[in-house]
Coordinates of C-alpha atoms in Angstrom, one line a residue:
Chain R
M1 CA -6.0 22.6 33.8
V2 CA -6.8 21.0 30.5
T3 CA -4.2 21.7 27.9
V4 CA -3.8 20.6 24.3
K5 CA -0.6 18.6 23.8
R6 CA -0.9 17.5 20.2
L7 CA -2.9 18.3 17.1
V8 CA -3.0 16.6 13.7
L9 CA -4.6 18.7 11.1
D10 CA -5.6 18.1 7.5
V11 CA -4.9 21.3 5.5
L12 CA -5.4 22.3 1.9
K13 CA -3.1 25.1 0.8
P14 CA -2.2 26.8 -2.5
H15 CA 1.4 26.2 -3.7
Q16 CA 2.4 29.6 -2.3
P17 CA 3.5 30.2 0.4
G18 CA 5.8 27.2 0.3
A19 CA 5.8 24.3 2.8
L20 CA 8.8 25.6 4.7
Y21 CA 7.4 29.1 5.2
F22 CA 4.0 27.7 6.2
C23 CA 5.5 25.4 8.8
Q24 CA 7.7 28.1 10.3
H25 CA 4.9 30.5 10.5
I26 CA 2.8 28.0 12.5
A27 CA 5.7 27.2 14.8
R28 CA 6.1 30.9 15.6
L29 CA 2.6 30.9 17.2
G30 CA 3.8 29.1 20.4
D31 CA 7.2 29.4 22.0
D32 CA 7.7 25.7 22.3
Y33 CA 5.8 24.4 19.3
Q34 CA 7.3 21.6 17.2
V35 CA 5.6 21.4 13.9
C36 CA 6.0 18.6 11.4
L37 CA 4.5 19.2 8.0
S38 CA 4.2 16.4 5.5
V39 CA 2.8 16.7 1.9
E40 CA 0.3 14.1 1.3
E41 CA -0.9 15.0 -2.2
V42 CA 0.0 17.6 -4.8
D43 CA -2.5 18.8 -7.4
E44 CA -2.3 21.6 -10.0
N45 CA -3.1 24.4 -7.7
T46 CA -3.1 22.9 -4.2
Q47 CA -1.3 20.7 -1.8
T48 CA -2.9 18.5 0.9
L49 CA -0.8 18.6 4.0
Q50 CA -0.8 16.8 7.3
L51 CA 0.3 19.2 10.0
E52 CA 1.3 17.8 13.4
I53 CA 1.8 20.3 16.2
R54 CA 3.2 19.4 19.6
G55 CA 3.6 21.8 22.5
A56 CA 2.9 22.2 26.2
S57 CA -0.3 24.2 25.6
I58 CA -1.4 24.5 22.0
V59 CA -3.9 27.1 21.1
L60 CA -6.1 26.0 18.1
E61 CA -7.7 29.4 17.4
S62 CA -4.4 31.2 16.5
I63 CA -3.4 28.3 14.3
E64 CA -6.7 28.3 12.5
K65 CA -6.3 32.1 12.0
A66 CA -2.8 31.7 10.6
I67 CA -3.8 28.9 8.3
A68 CA -6.6 31.2 6.8
E69 CA -4.3 34.2 6.5
M70 CA -1.9 32.1 4.4
G71 CA -4.8 31.4 2.0
A72 CA -5.1 27.8 3.1
S73 CA -8.1 26.1 4.7
L74 CA -8.3 23.7 7.7
H75 CA -10.0 20.7 6.1
S76 CA -10.4 18.7 9.3
I77 CA -9.0 18.0 12.7
D78 CA -7.7 14.4 12.6
L79 CA -6.4 14.0 16.1
V80 CA -6.6 15.9 19.3
E81 CA -4.7 15.0 22.5
V82 CA -5.4 16.8 25.7
H83 CA -4.2 16.3 29.3
N84 CA -5.8 17.4 32.5
E85 CA -3.0 18.3 34.8
A86 CA -2.8 19.7 38.2
D87 CA -2.3 23.4 38.2
K88 CA 1.1 24.4 39.6
P89 CA 0.6 26.8 42.6
Chain Z
M1 CA 13.7 31.2 17.5
V2 CA 12.2 28.9 14.9
T3 CA 14.7 26.6 13.4
V4 CA 14.4 23.8 10.8
K5 CA 15.5 20.4 12.2
R6 CA 14.6 18.1 9.4
L7 CA 13.8 18.2 5.7
V8 CA 12.9 15.4 3.4
L9 CA 13.3 16.4 -0.3
D10 CA 12.3 14.6 -3.5
V11 CA 15.1 15.3 -6.0
L12 CA 15.6 14.4 -9.6
K13 CA 19.2 14.4 -10.7
P14 CA 21.2 13.3 -13.7
H15 CA 23.5 10.3 -13.2
Q16 CA 26.5 12.7 -12.8
P17 CA 27.5 13.8 -10.2
G18 CA 27.2 10.5 -8.4
A19 CA 25.1 9.9 -5.3
L20 CA 28.1 10.1 -3.0
Y21 CA 29.5 13.4 -4.3
F22 CA 25.9 14.8 -4.3
C23 CA 25.3 13.8 -0.7
Q24 CA 28.7 15.1 0.5
H25 CA 28.2 18.4 -1.2
I26 CA 24.9 18.9 0.6
A27 CA 26.4 18.0 3.9
R28 CA 29.1 20.5 3.5
L29 CA 26.5 23.3 3.6
G30 CA 25.9 23.1 7.4
D31 CA 28.6 22.2 9.9
D32 CA 26.4 19.6 11.7
Y33 CA 24.4 18.3 8.8
Q34 CA 23.5 14.7 8.6
V35 CA 22.5 13.7 5.1
C36 CA 20.9 10.4 4.1
L37 CA 20.4 9.9 0.4
S38 CA 18.4 7.0 -0.9
V39 CA 17.9 6.2 -4.6
E40 CA 14.2 5.6 -5.2
E41 CA 14.2 5.1 -9.0
V42 CA 16.7 4.9 -11.8
D43 CA 15.9 5.9 -15.4
E44 CA 18.0 6.1 -18.5
N45 CA 19.3 9.6 -17.8
T46 CA 18.1 10.4 -14.3
Q47 CA 17.7 9.2 -10.7
T48 CA 14.9 10.0 -8.3
L49 CA 16.4 10.6 -4.8
Q50 CA 15.0 11.0 -1.4
L51 CA 17.2 13.3 0.5
E52 CA 16.8 13.6 4.3
I53 CA 18.7 16.3 6.0
R54 CA 19.0 16.7 9.8
G55 CA 20.7 19.5 11.7
A56 CA 20.3 22.1 14.4
S57 CA 19.3 24.8 12.1
I58 CA 18.9 23.8 8.4
V59 CA 18.9 26.5 5.7
L60 CA 16.8 25.4 2.7
E61 CA 17.9 28.2 0.4
S62 CA 21.5 27.1 0.3
I63 CA 20.4 23.4 -0.3
E64 CA 18.2 24.5 -3.1
K65 CA 21.0 26.4 -4.7
A66 CA 23.5 23.5 -4.4
I67 CA 20.9 21.1 -5.9
A68 CA 20.5 23.4 -8.9
E69 CA 24.2 24.0 -9.3
M70 CA 24.7 20.2 -9.6
G71 CA 22.2 20.1 -12.5
A72 CA 19.4 18.5 -10.4
S73 CA 16.0 19.8 -9.5
L74 CA 14.1 19.9 -6.3
H75 CA 10.9 18.1 -7.2
S76 CA 9.1 18.6 -4.0
I77 CA 9.4 19.1 -0.2
D78 CA 7.9 16.1 1.4
L79 CA 8.5 16.8 5.0
V80 CA 9.5 19.8 7.1
E81 CA 10.1 19.7 10.8
V82 CA 10.6 23.0 12.7
H83 CA 11.0 23.7 16.4
N84 CA 10.4 26.9 18.2
E85 CA 13.0 27.2 20.9
A86 CA 13.8 29.7 23.5
D87 CA 16.7 31.9 22.4
K88 CA 19.8 31.3 24.5
P89 CA 20.9 34.6 26.1
Chain K
M1 CA -9.5 -1.9 44.6
V2 CA -10.5 -2.3 41.0
T3 CA -9.9 0.8 38.9
V4 CA -10.3 1.5 35.2
K5 CA -7.0 2.6 33.6
R6 CA -7.9 2.8 29.9
L7 CA -11.0 3.0 27.8
V8 CA -11.4 3.1 24.0
L9 CA -14.8 4.3 23.0
D10 CA -16.5 4.4 19.6
V11 CA -18.5 7.7 19.4
L12 CA -20.8 9.2 16.8
K13 CA -21.1 12.9 17.2
P14 CA -22.6 15.8 15.2
H15 CA -20.1 18.3 13.7
Q16 CA -20.8 20.6 16.5
P17 CA -19.3 20.9 19.1
G18 CA -15.9 20.5 17.3
A19 CA -13.4 17.8 18.1
L20 CA -11.3 20.0 20.3
Y21 CA -14.0 21.2 22.5
F22 CA -15.4 17.6 22.8
C23 CA -12.0 16.3 23.8
Q24 CA -11.3 19.1 26.3
H25 CA -14.7 18.6 27.9
I26 CA -14.1 14.8 28.4
A27 CA -10.6 15.5 29.9
R28 CA -12.2 17.9 32.4
L29 CA -14.0 15.0 34.0
G30 CA -11.0 13.5 35.7
D31 CA -8.1 15.5 37.1
D32 CA -5.4 13.3 35.5
Y33 CA -7.3 12.3 32.3
Q34 CA -5.4 12.1 29.1
V35 CA -7.7 12.0 26.1
C36 CA -6.8 11.3 22.5
L37 CA -9.5 11.8 20.0
S38 CA -9.1 10.6 16.4
V39 CA -11.6 11.2 13.7
E40 CA -12.2 7.9 11.9
E41 CA -15.0 8.9 9.4
V42 CA -16.7 12.1 8.4
D43 CA -20.3 12.1 7.0
E44 CA -22.6 14.9 6.1
N45 CA -24.0 15.4 9.6
T46 CA -21.8 13.3 11.8
Q47 CA -18.3 12.2 12.7
T48 CA -17.3 8.8 14.0
L49 CA -14.6 9.2 16.6
Q50 CA -12.3 6.9 18.5
L51 CA -11.9 8.3 21.9
E52 CA -9.1 6.9 24.1
I53 CA -9.0 7.9 27.8
R54 CA -6.3 7.1 30.2
G55 CA -6.2 7.9 33.9
A56 CA -5.6 6.4 37.3
S57 CA -9.3 5.8 38.0
I58 CA -11.6 6.5 35.1
V59 CA -15.3 6.8 35.7
L60 CA -17.4 5.7 32.7
E61 CA -20.7 7.0 33.9
S62 CA -19.7 10.7 33.9
I63 CA -18.1 10.2 30.4
E64 CA -21.2 8.6 29.1
K65 CA -23.3 11.5 30.5
A66 CA -21.0 14.1 29.0
I67 CA -21.1 12.4 25.6
A68 CA -24.8 12.5 25.6
E69 CA -25.0 16.1 26.8
M70 CA -22.9 17.1 23.8
G71 CA -25.5 15.5 21.5
A72 CA -23.2 12.6 20.7
S73 CA -23.8 8.9 21.3
L74 CA -21.6 6.2 22.7
H75 CA -21.7 3.6 19.9
S76 CA -19.6 0.9 21.6
I77 CA -16.9 0.3 24.1
D78 CA -14.1 -1.2 22.2
L79 CA -11.5 -1.7 24.9
V80 CA -11.5 -1.7 28.7
E81 CA -8.5 -2.1 30.8
V82 CA -8.8 -2.5 34.6
H83 CA -6.3 -3.2 37.3
N84 CA -6.9 -4.6 40.8
E85 CA -4.5 -2.9 43.1
A86 CA -3.9 -3.1 46.8
D87 CA -5.6 -0.2 48.6
K88 CA -3.2 2.2 50.1
P89 CA -3.8 2.4 53.9
Chain W
M1 CA 34.7 17.4 8.0
V2 CA 32.3 15.5 5.9
T3 CA 32.5 11.8 6.4
V4 CA 30.6 8.8 5.0
K5 CA 29.1 6.7 7.8
R6 CA 27.0 4.2 5.9
L7 CA 26.7 2.9 2.4
V8 CA 24.3 0.4 0.9
L9 CA 25.4 -1.0 -2.4
D10 CA 23.8 -3.2 -4.9
V11 CA 26.5 -5.6 -6.3
L12 CA 26.4 -8.3 -8.9
K13 CA 29.1 -10.9 -8.4
P14 CA 30.0 -14.4 -9.9
H15 CA 29.7 -17.3 -7.5
Q16 CA 33.4 -17.2 -6.8
P17 CA 34.8 -15.8 -4.6
G18 CA 32.1 -16.8 -2.0
A19 CA 30.1 -14.4 0.1
L20 CA 32.2 -14.8 3.2
Y21 CA 35.5 -14.1 1.4
F22 CA 33.9 -11.2 -0.4
C23 CA 32.6 -9.7 2.8
Q24 CA 35.8 -10.1 4.7
H25 CA 37.8 -8.5 1.9
I26 CA 35.6 -5.4 1.9
A27 CA 35.8 -5.2 5.8
R28 CA 39.7 -5.3 5.6
L29 CA 39.6 -1.9 3.7
G30 CA 38.8 0.2 6.8
D31 CA 40.0 -0.6 10.3
D32 CA 36.5 -0.2 11.9
Y33 CA 34.3 -1.4 9.0
Q34 CA 31.3 -3.4 9.8
V35 CA 30.0 -5.2 6.7
C36 CA 26.8 -7.0 6.3
L37 CA 26.2 -8.9 3.0
S38 CA 22.9 -10.4 2.2
V39 CA 22.2 -12.5 -0.8
E40 CA 19.1 -11.1 -2.6
E41 CA 19.0 -13.3 -5.7
V42 CA 20.9 -16.3 -7.1
D43 CA 21.2 -17.0 -10.8
E44 CA 23.1 -19.6 -12.7
N45 CA 26.4 -17.7 -12.9
T46 CA 25.8 -14.7 -10.6
Q47 CA 24.5 -13.5 -7.3
T48 CA 22.9 -10.2 -6.5
L49 CA 24.0 -8.9 -3.2
Q50 CA 23.1 -6.1 -0.9
L51 CA 26.2 -4.8 0.8
E52 CA 25.9 -2.5 3.8
I53 CA 29.0 -0.9 5.1
R54 CA 29.2 1.1 8.3
G55 CA 32.3 2.9 9.6
A56 CA 33.5 6.2 11.0
S57 CA 34.9 7.3 7.7
I58 CA 34.1 5.1 4.7
V59 CA 36.1 5.4 1.4
L60 CA 34.0 4.5 -1.5
E61 CA 36.8 4.5 -4.1
S62 CA 38.7 1.6 -2.4
I63 CA 35.5 -0.4 -2.0
E64 CA 34.7 0.1 -5.8
K65 CA 38.2 -1.0 -6.6
A66 CA 38.0 -4.2 -4.4
I67 CA 34.6 -5.1 -5.9
A68 CA 36.0 -4.9 -9.4
E69 CA 39.2 -6.8 -8.5
M70 CA 37.0 -9.7 -7.3
G71 CA 35.2 -9.8 -10.7
A72 CA 32.0 -8.2 -9.4
S73 CA 30.3 -5.0 -10.4
L74 CA 28.8 -2.2 -8.4
H75 CA 25.3 -2.1 -9.9
S76 CA 24.1 0.9 -7.9
I77 CA 24.5 2.9 -4.7
D78 CA 21.2 2.6 -2.9
L79 CA 21.9 4.6 0.1
V80 CA 24.6 7.1 1.3
E81 CA 24.7 8.6 4.7
V82 CA 27.2 11.3 5.5
H83 CA 27.8 13.5 8.5
N84 CA 29.5 16.9 8.7
E85 CA 31.3 16.9 12.0
A86 CA 33.5 19.5 13.6
D87 CA 37.2 18.6 13.1
K88 CA 38.9 17.6 16.3
P89 CA 41.9 19.9 17.0
Chain X
M1 CA 5.8 -23.7 41.9
V2 CA 4.0 -23.5 38.6
T3 CA 1.9 -20.4 38.3
V4 CA -0.2 -19.0 35.5
K5 CA 0.9 -15.5 34.5
R6 CA -1.2 -14.7 31.5
L7 CA -4.4 -16.0 29.9
V8 CA -6.1 -14.9 26.6
L9 CA -9.7 -16.1 26.5
D10 CA -12.2 -16.0 23.7
V11 CA -15.6 -15.3 25.3
L12 CA -19.1 -15.0 24.0
K13 CA -21.4 -12.8 26.1
P14 CA -24.9 -11.3 25.9
H15 CA -25.0 -7.4 25.7
Q16 CA -25.8 -7.3 29.4
P17 CA -23.8 -7.0 31.6
G18 CA -21.8 -4.4 29.8
A19 CA -18.1 -4.7 29.0
L20 CA -17.0 -2.5 31.8
Y21 CA -18.9 -4.4 34.5
F22 CA -17.7 -7.7 33.0
C23 CA -14.1 -6.6 33.1
Q24 CA -14.2 -5.2 36.6
H25 CA -15.9 -8.4 37.9
I26 CA -13.1 -10.6 36.5
A27 CA -10.4 -8.2 37.9
R28 CA -11.9 -8.5 41.3
L29 CA -11.1 -12.3 41.4
G30 CA -7.4 -11.8 42.0
D31 CA -5.9 -9.0 44.0
D32 CA -3.3 -8.0 41.3
Y33 CA -5.2 -9.0 38.2
Q34 CA -4.9 -6.7 35.2
V35 CA -7.7 -7.3 32.7
C36 CA -7.9 -6.0 29.2
L37 CA -11.1 -6.7 27.4
S38 CA -11.5 -5.9 23.7
V39 CA -14.7 -6.3 21.7
E40 CA -13.9 -8.3 18.6
E41 CA -17.4 -8.6 17.1
V42 CA -20.9 -7.4 17.9
D43 CA -24.0 -9.4 16.8
E44 CA -27.7 -8.8 17.6
N45 CA -27.7 -10.5 20.9
T46 CA -24.1 -11.2 21.7
Q47 CA -20.5 -9.9 21.7
T48 CA -17.4 -11.8 21.1
L49 CA -14.6 -10.6 23.4
Q50 CA -11.0 -11.2 23.8
L51 CA -10.1 -11.2 27.5
E52 CA -6.5 -10.9 28.5
I53 CA -5.7 -11.4 32.1
R54 CA -2.3 -10.9 33.7
G55 CA -1.3 -11.6 37.3
A56 CA 1.2 -13.2 39.6
S57 CA -0.8 -16.4 40.0
I58 CA -4.1 -16.6 38.0
V59 CA -6.7 -19.1 38.9
L60 CA -8.6 -20.2 35.8
E61 CA -11.4 -22.0 37.7
S62 CA -12.8 -18.9 39.4
I63 CA -12.6 -17.0 36.1
E64 CA -14.6 -19.7 34.3
K65 CA -17.1 -19.7 37.1
A66 CA -17.5 -15.9 36.9
I67 CA -17.9 -15.9 33.1
A68 CA -20.7 -18.5 33.4
E69 CA -22.4 -16.6 36.2
M70 CA -22.6 -13.6 34.1
G71 CA -24.4 -15.6 31.3
A72 CA -21.4 -15.7 29.0
S73 CA -19.5 -18.7 27.8
L74 CA -15.8 -19.4 27.5
H75 CA -15.4 -20.2 23.9
S76 CA -11.8 -21.1 23.9
I77 CA -8.5 -20.6 25.7
D78 CA -6.2 -18.9 23.1
L79 CA -3.1 -18.5 25.1
V80 CA -1.7 -19.7 28.4
E81 CA 1.6 -18.6 29.9
V82 CA 2.9 -20.3 32.9
H83 CA 6.2 -20.0 34.8
N84 CA 7.9 -22.5 37.1
E85 CA 9.5 -20.5 39.8
A86 CA 11.4 -21.5 42.9
D87 CA 9.3 -21.4 46.0
K88 CA 10.2 -18.7 48.4
P89 CA 11.1 -20.1 51.8
Chain T
M1 CA 41.4 -8.2 12.6
V2 CA 38.4 -9.1 10.5
T3 CA 36.0 -11.5 12.3
V4 CA 32.7 -13.1 11.4
K5 CA 30.0 -12.1 13.9
R6 CA 26.9 -13.6 12.3
L7 CA 26.0 -16.1 9.6
V8 CA 22.6 -17.1 8.2
L9 CA 22.8 -20.3 6.4
D10 CA 20.2 -22.1 4.3
V11 CA 20.6 -25.8 4.9
L12 CA 18.9 -29.0 3.5
K13 CA 19.1 -31.9 5.9
P14 CA 17.5 -35.4 6.1
H15 CA 15.1 -35.9 8.9
Q16 CA 17.9 -37.6 10.9
P17 CA 19.7 -36.4 12.9
G18 CA 16.9 -34.3 14.4
A19 CA 16.9 -30.5 14.7
L20 CA 17.9 -30.4 18.2
Y21 CA 21.0 -32.6 17.8
F22 CA 21.9 -30.7 14.6
C23 CA 21.8 -27.4 16.4
Q24 CA 23.7 -28.6 19.4
H25 CA 26.4 -30.1 17.3
I26 CA 26.9 -26.8 15.4
A27 CA 27.0 -24.9 18.7
R28 CA 29.8 -27.1 20.1
L29 CA 32.1 -25.8 17.3
G30 CA 32.7 -22.5 19.0
D31 CA 32.8 -21.8 22.7
D32 CA 30.5 -18.8 22.6
Y33 CA 28.3 -19.8 19.6
Q34 CA 24.6 -19.1 19.8
V35 CA 22.7 -21.1 17.3
C36 CA 19.1 -20.6 16.3
L37 CA 17.6 -23.2 14.0
S38 CA 14.2 -22.7 12.5
V39 CA 12.5 -25.3 10.2
E40 CA 11.3 -23.5 7.1
E41 CA 9.9 -26.4 5.1
V42 CA 9.4 -30.1 5.6
D43 CA 9.3 -32.7 2.8
E44 CA 9.1 -36.5 2.8
N45 CA 12.9 -37.0 3.2
T46 CA 14.3 -33.6 3.9
Q47 CA 13.9 -30.4 5.9
T48 CA 14.9 -27.0 4.8
L49 CA 16.4 -25.1 7.8
Q50 CA 17.5 -21.6 8.4
L51 CA 20.5 -21.6 10.7
E52 CA 21.6 -18.4 12.4
I53 CA 24.9 -18.5 14.2
R54 CA 26.2 -15.7 16.3
G55 CA 29.6 -15.6 18.0
A56 CA 32.7 -13.4 18.5
S57 CA 34.7 -15.1 15.8
I58 CA 32.8 -17.6 13.7
V59 CA 34.7 -20.1 11.5
L60 CA 32.6 -21.1 8.5
E61 CA 34.9 -23.9 7.4
S62 CA 34.2 -26.0 10.5
I63 CA 30.5 -25.4 10.3
E64 CA 30.4 -26.5 6.6
K65 CA 32.4 -29.6 7.5
A66 CA 30.0 -30.4 10.4
I67 CA 26.9 -29.9 8.2
A68 CA 28.3 -32.3 5.6
E69 CA 29.3 -34.9 8.2
M70 CA 25.6 -34.9 9.4
G71 CA 24.5 -35.7 5.8
A72 CA 23.1 -32.3 5.2
S73 CA 24.2 -29.8 2.6
L74 CA 24.7 -26.1 2.8
H75 CA 22.4 -24.7 0.2
S76 CA 23.4 -21.1 0.4
I77 CA 24.9 -18.4 2.6
D78 CA 22.1 -15.9 3.0
L79 CA 23.8 -13.4 5.2
V80 CA 27.3 -12.7 6.5
E81 CA 28.3 -10.0 9.0
V82 CA 31.9 -9.3 9.6
H83 CA 33.6 -6.6 11.7
N84 CA 37.0 -5.2 11.4
E85 CA 38.3 -4.6 14.9
A86 CA 41.5 -3.3 16.3
D87 CA 43.6 -6.2 17.6
K88 CA 44.1 -6.2 21.3
P89 CA 47.8 -6.0 22.2
Chain N
M1 CA 28.6 -26.5 27.7
V2 CA 25.9 -26.4 25.1
T3 CA 22.4 -25.8 26.6
V4 CA 19.0 -25.4 25.0
K5 CA 17.5 -22.0 25.8
R6 CA 14.3 -22.0 23.7
L7 CA 12.1 -24.5 21.9
V8 CA 9.1 -23.9 19.7
L9 CA 7.1 -27.0 19.2
D10 CA 4.1 -27.8 17.0
V11 CA 1.9 -30.2 18.9
L12 CA -1.4 -31.9 18.1
K13 CA -3.4 -32.8 21.1
P14 CA -7.0 -34.1 21.9
H15 CA -9.3 -31.6 23.7
Q16 CA -8.6 -33.3 27.0
P17 CA -6.5 -32.5 29.0
G18 CA -7.2 -28.8 28.5
A19 CA -4.6 -26.2 27.4
L20 CA -4.0 -25.0 30.9
Y21 CA -3.3 -28.4 32.4
F22 CA -1.1 -29.2 29.4
C23 CA 0.9 -26.1 29.8
Q24 CA 1.3 -26.4 33.6
H25 CA 2.5 -30.0 33.2
I26 CA 5.2 -29.1 30.8
A27 CA 6.3 -26.2 33.0
R28 CA 6.7 -28.6 35.9
L29 CA 9.5 -30.5 34.0
G30 CA 12.1 -27.8 34.6
D31 CA 12.4 -25.6 37.6
D32 CA 12.8 -22.4 35.7
Y33 CA 10.7 -23.2 32.6
Q34 CA 8.5 -20.5 31.1
V35 CA 5.9 -22.1 28.8
C36 CA 3.6 -20.2 26.5
L37 CA 1.0 -22.2 24.8
S38 CA -1.2 -20.7 22.0
V39 CA -4.0 -22.6 20.2
E40 CA -3.5 -22.3 16.5
E41 CA -6.3 -24.4 15.2
V42 CA -9.3 -26.2 16.6
D43 CA -10.9 -29.3 15.0
E44 CA -13.5 -31.6 16.1
N45 CA -11.3 -33.9 18.2
T46 CA -8.0 -32.2 18.2
Q47 CA -6.2 -28.8 18.7
T48 CA -3.0 -27.7 17.1
L49 CA -0.8 -25.9 19.5
Q50 CA 2.3 -23.9 19.4
L51 CA 4.3 -24.4 22.5
E52 CA 7.2 -22.2 23.3
I53 CA 9.5 -23.2 26.2
R54 CA 12.2 -21.0 27.6
G55 CA 14.6 -22.0 30.3
A56 CA 18.3 -22.1 31.3
S57 CA 18.8 -25.6 30.2
I58 CA 15.8 -27.3 28.5
V59 CA 15.7 -31.1 28.2
L60 CA 13.6 -32.1 25.1
E61 CA 13.4 -35.8 26.0
S62 CA 11.3 -35.2 29.1
I63 CA 9.1 -32.8 27.2
E64 CA 8.5 -35.3 24.4
K65 CA 7.7 -38.0 27.0
A66 CA 5.2 -35.7 28.8
I67 CA 3.5 -34.8 25.5
A68 CA 3.0 -38.4 24.6
E69 CA 1.8 -39.3 28.1
M70 CA -0.9 -36.7 27.7
G71 CA -2.1 -38.4 24.5
A72 CA -0.7 -35.7 22.3
S73 CA 1.9 -35.9 19.6
L74 CA 4.9 -33.7 18.8
H75 CA 4.3 -32.8 15.2
S76 CA 7.5 -30.9 14.6
I77 CA 10.2 -28.8 16.2
D78 CA 9.9 -25.4 14.6
L79 CA 12.7 -23.6 16.4
V80 CA 15.7 -24.6 18.6
E81 CA 18.0 -22.1 20.1
V82 CA 21.1 -23.3 21.9
H83 CA 24.0 -21.5 23.4
N84 CA 27.5 -22.7 24.1
E85 CA 28.6 -21.2 27.4
A86 CA 31.8 -21.5 29.4
D87 CA 31.3 -23.9 32.2
K88 CA 31.4 -22.4 35.6
P89 CA 34.2 -23.8 37.7

């Protein structure tokens, strides 16, 4: 089974919701997600974030949806790491 | 449960209270907090600090409040790391 | 037996299919592949990717074929690591 | 209990007492102190030092006093690391 | 006994044979060879490679011969590591 | 007890005695000394050395004396590391 | 006993003998020597090498002699590491 282990996303978000809320909201999407958000650039109305998500089986679709629901936009996917692992019986 | 494991904050503070008191005061807010304060820039009346806080479950609100009470201001949140962990029964 | 353990490929792909699909598709080609895709450059119609593939015995031919089938082109092979190992009886 | 684990101090001292004596004198202030002194700059009458002190529970006041008694001045505190640890019963 | 454990070679090769074949062919020369080929520069008709070979007892002569047979030339030896080890009885 | 664990010294020495003799002579001063000498600069009549000495309890005085006896001069002490350790009964 | 554990030598040698032979010849001088030769610069008639030798008890004299016998010259000693160790009874 091919699963996504790590994503690095480049995200543009308005100042609200704040970085902490944003990060916690993404982490809630997977029950073992570890999310690290770093603010790369701050403009008058927006912030450019790098969002790194690690987990045993990350689902990009729900993350994209959550980003959009918070008024932010996924600028680009900078890194994807996937593993093909034997299925456990 | 989603908990905050690490915060890196950019803080502007007056010279008083000093860096040591400032740092100890933040550490007192959580019973396992590890706080590392580094002075990035010194001006006539202010200091720019980077404040890194690690803990099992960091609460940003109380840190923000403490920063304000000491006459400093939280300039920006530079990094947030959160983990989603299974709740222990 | 000489087996390929690591490949680093420089790939030019159109925006579609997206990086995640691209990466998962490559990973499916070998049952222990670990694939890390990073986006190096984004132009109007194309993306330049670095694709790193690790596995116990990587087959370049099937990867080349999959890259072409997704409308992308293998620009160059930047790194190849091969090991000569005793055959297990 | 909140204790100081690491301090990095920027110190200006006259050439006498020498770096070794200076360093030993600071180390004597705490029975597990590890002190690393590096000379950053040498001028005609003074030396600029970086002084890093590690210990289980560092007391800044006595260090400041010792620095002053040796004719040097604490220019700035560059880094403070404090931990909040459970008190042992 | 003095044995060669690591070689780093600077090689100029035509585009054909490709990097993968080139690398596999070198690895076949010693039954524990690990070969890492990285492409340093690409010109119209040639590629400059760095070839790193590790093994318990590398034989340069056969590597030189194989390089020449594939139409490439050994530009220089950049690194040699040899160990003198007690002979096993 | 406060003991010196590491010293980094900046030394100016004439070409004779050579680096190896110089280094061995310093190492003889303490029965667990590890001395690493690197030549930083070579002029017509002199060499500038960095001398790093590690040991359980380094004595600077004897090192200074040995440096002078070999016709060299201790230019500066660049780093001192001292530990305060409980005395063994 | 004071023994030499590591030497880094700057050597100028003619193109012949080649780097591999040169390196093997040095390694033969001590029965546990590990020698790493890297070519720093290549001129028309000469090569500048960095030669790093590790061993339990390196003898510089025999290395110097071997370098000279191969028509090369020891330009400088860049690093010497010596340890003072208790003699085994």
